[in-house]
């Protein structure tokens, strides 16, 4: 492919309700899209960094800066490029997996659209639909009634798995209450690094609730602490933030720091690296699932397709567009009896509504070759 230009499109997308985690509350998402125009057509990518460096060190202003100064010039230097070349070309630049991943995503979309191959076909999807799970934030008013109301609405909508966000002071009791009211619903919790090794005994109290997993209880760097916790509690430990690459995934498995991995393509530098981690886990019989970063329909399309790969045996954070947005940037993704349909069109298989994008755009920068 020959690249003609990249467009960095930054939008403000209001959330239908605030999303509160152990690291903060979000009222809207600062969305960064990358549109590439090539000699074989156009491709879209969605960068999953957040407004502030809270989930991970990467944040939208940082992603934009590194894209403009370092990443886009490198991928535009060769006369021709394929999506498969991007990771190696960008390896000398440290960090910024989300910014790197969005370049690869946009180029892969253009490439696959041109060859008539869908995202799912390209990566080896084996299913047409995937089960849909939803992540439930900590209530803005700290009220159990609010949590129960929200969970109830998702169960009624058909979600087949519920994930509760937890933090110190909001963990055992809300989980107990949701398990009491929904004795059979597949349930899991996510702490986003909010605990220390001193909390292992405390978190062992979750063992009685028959949870699918506890996600990222300790700090990102604390692989050993997770291994210690995994030995002391019966709830399976799942890692999210810690797994930033194939190599960290391999170390976590070698050290038995987790029994399950949440693969977020943006966090590991792109969908090709995500596929490598999937393959490793499949070979080692470690279940994986696809995490979410409040993606618009663009990122959601790719995540749904990845979730249809054979190793994704745990329900992902694959909710419908309306979970976060009243107006999506694509035709809305909707639940069909608790499942999402894997897009079948070429590339991401979605059409971006450029009018909607334009109406929400805060800034647009074009980088030409
Ligand atoms: O997209 O459904 C979604 C969100 C799922 O809880 C979710 N993601 O740590 O897994 C996670 C969080 C990160 C959100 S960053 C704002
Ligand atoms: Mg998580």
PDB file of N, CA and C and ligand atoms in Angstrom, residues 19 21 23 26 55 135 163 165 190 192 215 240-241 262 264 289 292-295 300 317-319 324, ligand 1:
ATOM      1  N   UNK A  19     -19.327   6.734  34.145  1.00  0.00           N
ATOM      2  CA  UNK A  19     -18.694   5.426  34.343  1.00  0.00           C
ATOM      3  C   UNK A  19     -17.610   5.601  35.389  1.00  0.00           C
ATOM      4  N   UNK A  21     -14.819   4.029  38.051  1.00  0.00           N
ATOM      5  CA  UNK A  21     -13.969   2.882  38.374  1.00  0.00           C
ATOM      6  C   UNK A  21     -13.133   3.273  39.588  1.00  0.00           C
ATOM      7  N   UNK A  23     -10.276   4.218  39.606  1.00  0.00           N
ATOM      8  CA  UNK A  23      -9.348   5.321  39.308  1.00  0.00           C
ATOM      9  C   UNK A  23     -10.028   6.624  38.916  1.00  0.00           C
ATOM     10  N   UNK A  26     -15.799   8.963  34.621  1.00  0.00           N
ATOM     11  CA  UNK A  26     -15.807   9.566  33.287  1.00  0.00           C
ATOM     12  C   UNK A  26     -17.229   9.924  32.913  1.00  0.00           C
ATOM     13  N   UNK A  55      -6.079   4.882  33.577  1.00  0.00           N
ATOM     14  CA  UNK A  55      -6.109   3.423  33.351  1.00  0.00           C
ATOM     15  C   UNK A  55      -4.697   2.955  33.001  1.00  0.00           C
ATOM     16  N   UNK A 135     -19.913  -4.276  31.764  1.00  0.00           N
ATOM     17  CA  UNK A 135     -19.138  -3.812  32.906  1.00  0.00           C
ATOM     18  C   UNK A 135     -19.932  -2.730  33.628  1.00  0.00           C
ATOM     19  N   UNK A 163     -20.055  -7.756  35.067  1.00  0.00           N
ATOM     20  CA  UNK A 163     -18.784  -7.460  35.751  1.00  0.00           C
ATOM     21  C   UNK A 163     -18.986  -6.244  36.627  1.00  0.00           C
ATOM     22  N   UNK A 165     -17.319  -3.324  38.986  1.00  0.00           N
ATOM     23  CA  UNK A 165     -16.089  -2.613  39.329  1.00  0.00           C
ATOM     24  C   UNK A 165     -16.025  -2.544  40.855  1.00  0.00           C
ATOM     25  N   UNK A 190     -13.719  -6.410  38.874  1.00  0.00           N
ATOM     26  CA  UNK A 190     -12.509  -5.777  38.333  1.00  0.00           C
ATOM     27  C   UNK A 190     -12.087  -4.648  39.260  1.00  0.00           C
ATOM     28  N   UNK A 192      -9.067  -2.824  38.870  1.00  0.00           N
ATOM     29  CA  UNK A 192      -8.185  -1.839  38.244  1.00  0.00           C
ATOM     30  C   UNK A 192      -7.040  -1.412  39.169  1.00  0.00           C
ATOM     31  N   UNK A 215     -10.353  -9.499  38.366  1.00  0.00           N
ATOM     32  CA  UNK A 215      -9.484  -8.876  37.369  1.00  0.00           C
ATOM     33  C   UNK A 215      -8.601  -7.814  38.012  1.00  0.00           C
ATOM     34  N   UNK A 240      -5.263  -7.797  33.420  1.00  0.00           N
ATOM     35  CA  UNK A 240      -5.621  -6.845  32.368  1.00  0.00           C
ATOM     36  C   UNK A 240      -4.411  -5.913  32.186  1.00  0.00           C
ATOM     37  N   UNK A 241      -4.305  -4.849  32.993  1.00  0.00           N
ATOM     38  CA  UNK A 241      -3.278  -3.828  32.825  1.00  0.00           C
ATOM     39  C   UNK A 241      -1.851  -4.379  32.764  1.00  0.00           C
ATOM     40  N   UNK A 262      -7.311 -11.088  30.113  1.00  0.00           N
ATOM     41  CA  UNK A 262      -8.158 -10.139  29.392  1.00  0.00           C
ATOM     42  C   UNK A 262      -7.248  -9.532  28.328  1.00  0.00           C
ATOM     43  N   UNK A 264      -6.726  -6.826  25.630  1.00  0.00           N
ATOM     44  CA  UNK A 264      -7.214  -5.586  25.004  1.00  0.00           C
ATOM     45  C   UNK A 264      -6.220  -5.240  23.911  1.00  0.00           C
ATOM     46  N   UNK A 289     -10.363 -13.521  27.090  1.00  0.00           N
ATOM     47  CA  UNK A 289     -11.568 -12.776  26.703  1.00  0.00           C
ATOM     48  C   UNK A 289     -11.151 -11.392  26.254  1.00  0.00           C
ATOM     49  N   UNK A 292     -12.872  -4.239  27.060  1.00  0.00           N
ATOM     50  CA  UNK A 292     -13.402  -3.083  26.346  1.00  0.00           C
ATOM     51  C   UNK A 292     -12.798  -1.796  26.871  1.00  0.00           C
ATOM     52  N   UNK A 293     -12.742  -0.793  26.024  1.00  0.00           N
ATOM     53  CA  UNK A 293     -12.258   0.532  26.412  1.00  0.00           C
ATOM     54  C   UNK A 293     -13.283   1.581  25.982  1.00  0.00           C
ATOM     55  N   UNK A 294     -14.554   1.254  26.173  1.00  0.00           N
ATOM     56  CA  UNK A 294     -15.648   2.158  25.819  1.00  0.00           C
ATOM     57  C   UNK A 294     -15.570   2.543  24.342  1.00  0.00           C
ATOM     58  N   UNK A 295     -15.242   1.568  23.518  1.00  0.00           N
ATOM     59  CA  UNK A 295     -15.075   1.858  22.092  1.00  0.00           C
ATOM     60  C   UNK A 295     -16.381   2.298  21.433  1.00  0.00           C
ATOM     61  N   UNK A 300     -15.387  -1.432  18.430  1.00  0.00           N
ATOM     62  CA  UNK A 300     -16.281  -2.509  18.861  1.00  0.00           C
ATOM     63  C   UNK A 300     -16.367  -3.597  17.771  1.00  0.00           C
ATOM     64  N   UNK A 317     -16.140  -8.040  27.475  1.00  0.00           N
ATOM     65  CA  UNK A 317     -16.831  -6.765  27.703  1.00  0.00           C
ATOM     66  C   UNK A 317     -17.260  -6.254  26.329  1.00  0.00           C
ATOM     67  N   UNK A 318     -18.258  -6.926  25.787  1.00  0.00           N
ATOM     68  CA  UNK A 318     -18.712  -6.674  24.415  1.00  0.00           C
ATOM     69  C   UNK A 318     -20.159  -6.228  24.521  1.00  0.00           C
ATOM     70  N   UNK A 319     -20.377  -5.000  24.966  1.00  0.00           N
ATOM     71  CA  UNK A 319     -21.772  -4.590  25.146  1.00  0.00           C
ATOM     72  C   UNK A 319     -22.281  -3.842  23.918  1.00  0.00           C
ATOM     73  N   UNK A 324     -23.067   2.694  26.275  1.00  0.00           N
ATOM     74  CA  UNK A 324     -22.287   3.908  26.535  1.00  0.00           C
ATOM     75  C   UNK A 324     -22.779   5.140  25.777  1.00  0.00           C
TER      76      UNK A 324
HETATM   77  O1  LIG B   1     -15.913  -1.031  26.987  1.00  0.00           O
HETATM   78  O2  LIG B   1     -17.290  -2.256  28.108  1.00  0.00           O
HETATM   79  C1  LIG B   1     -16.340  -1.492  28.037  1.00  0.00           C
HETATM   80  C2  LIG B   1     -15.637  -1.093  29.324  1.00  0.00           C
HETATM   81  C3  LIG B   1     -15.157  -2.276  30.065  1.00  0.00           C
HETATM   82  O3  LIG B   1     -14.662  -2.055  32.366  1.00  0.00           O
HETATM   83  C4  LIG B   1     -14.270  -1.921  31.235  1.00  0.00           C
HETATM   84  N1  LIG B   1     -13.032  -1.512  30.970  1.00  0.00           N
HETATM   85  O4  LIG B   1     -10.323  -2.206  33.171  1.00  0.00           O
HETATM   86  O5  LIG B   1     -11.477  -3.515  31.977  1.00  0.00           O
HETATM   87  C5  LIG B   1     -11.251  -2.384  32.384  1.00  0.00           C
HETATM   88  C6  LIG B   1     -12.085  -1.190  32.003  1.00  0.00           C
HETATM   89  C7  LIG B   1     -11.240  -0.061  31.554  1.00  0.00           C
HETATM   90  C8  LIG B   1     -11.996   1.141  31.208  1.00  0.00           C
HETATM   91  S1  LIG B   1     -10.945   2.465  30.945  1.00  0.00           S
HETATM   92  C9  LIG B   1     -11.940   3.801  31.054  1.00  0.00           C
END
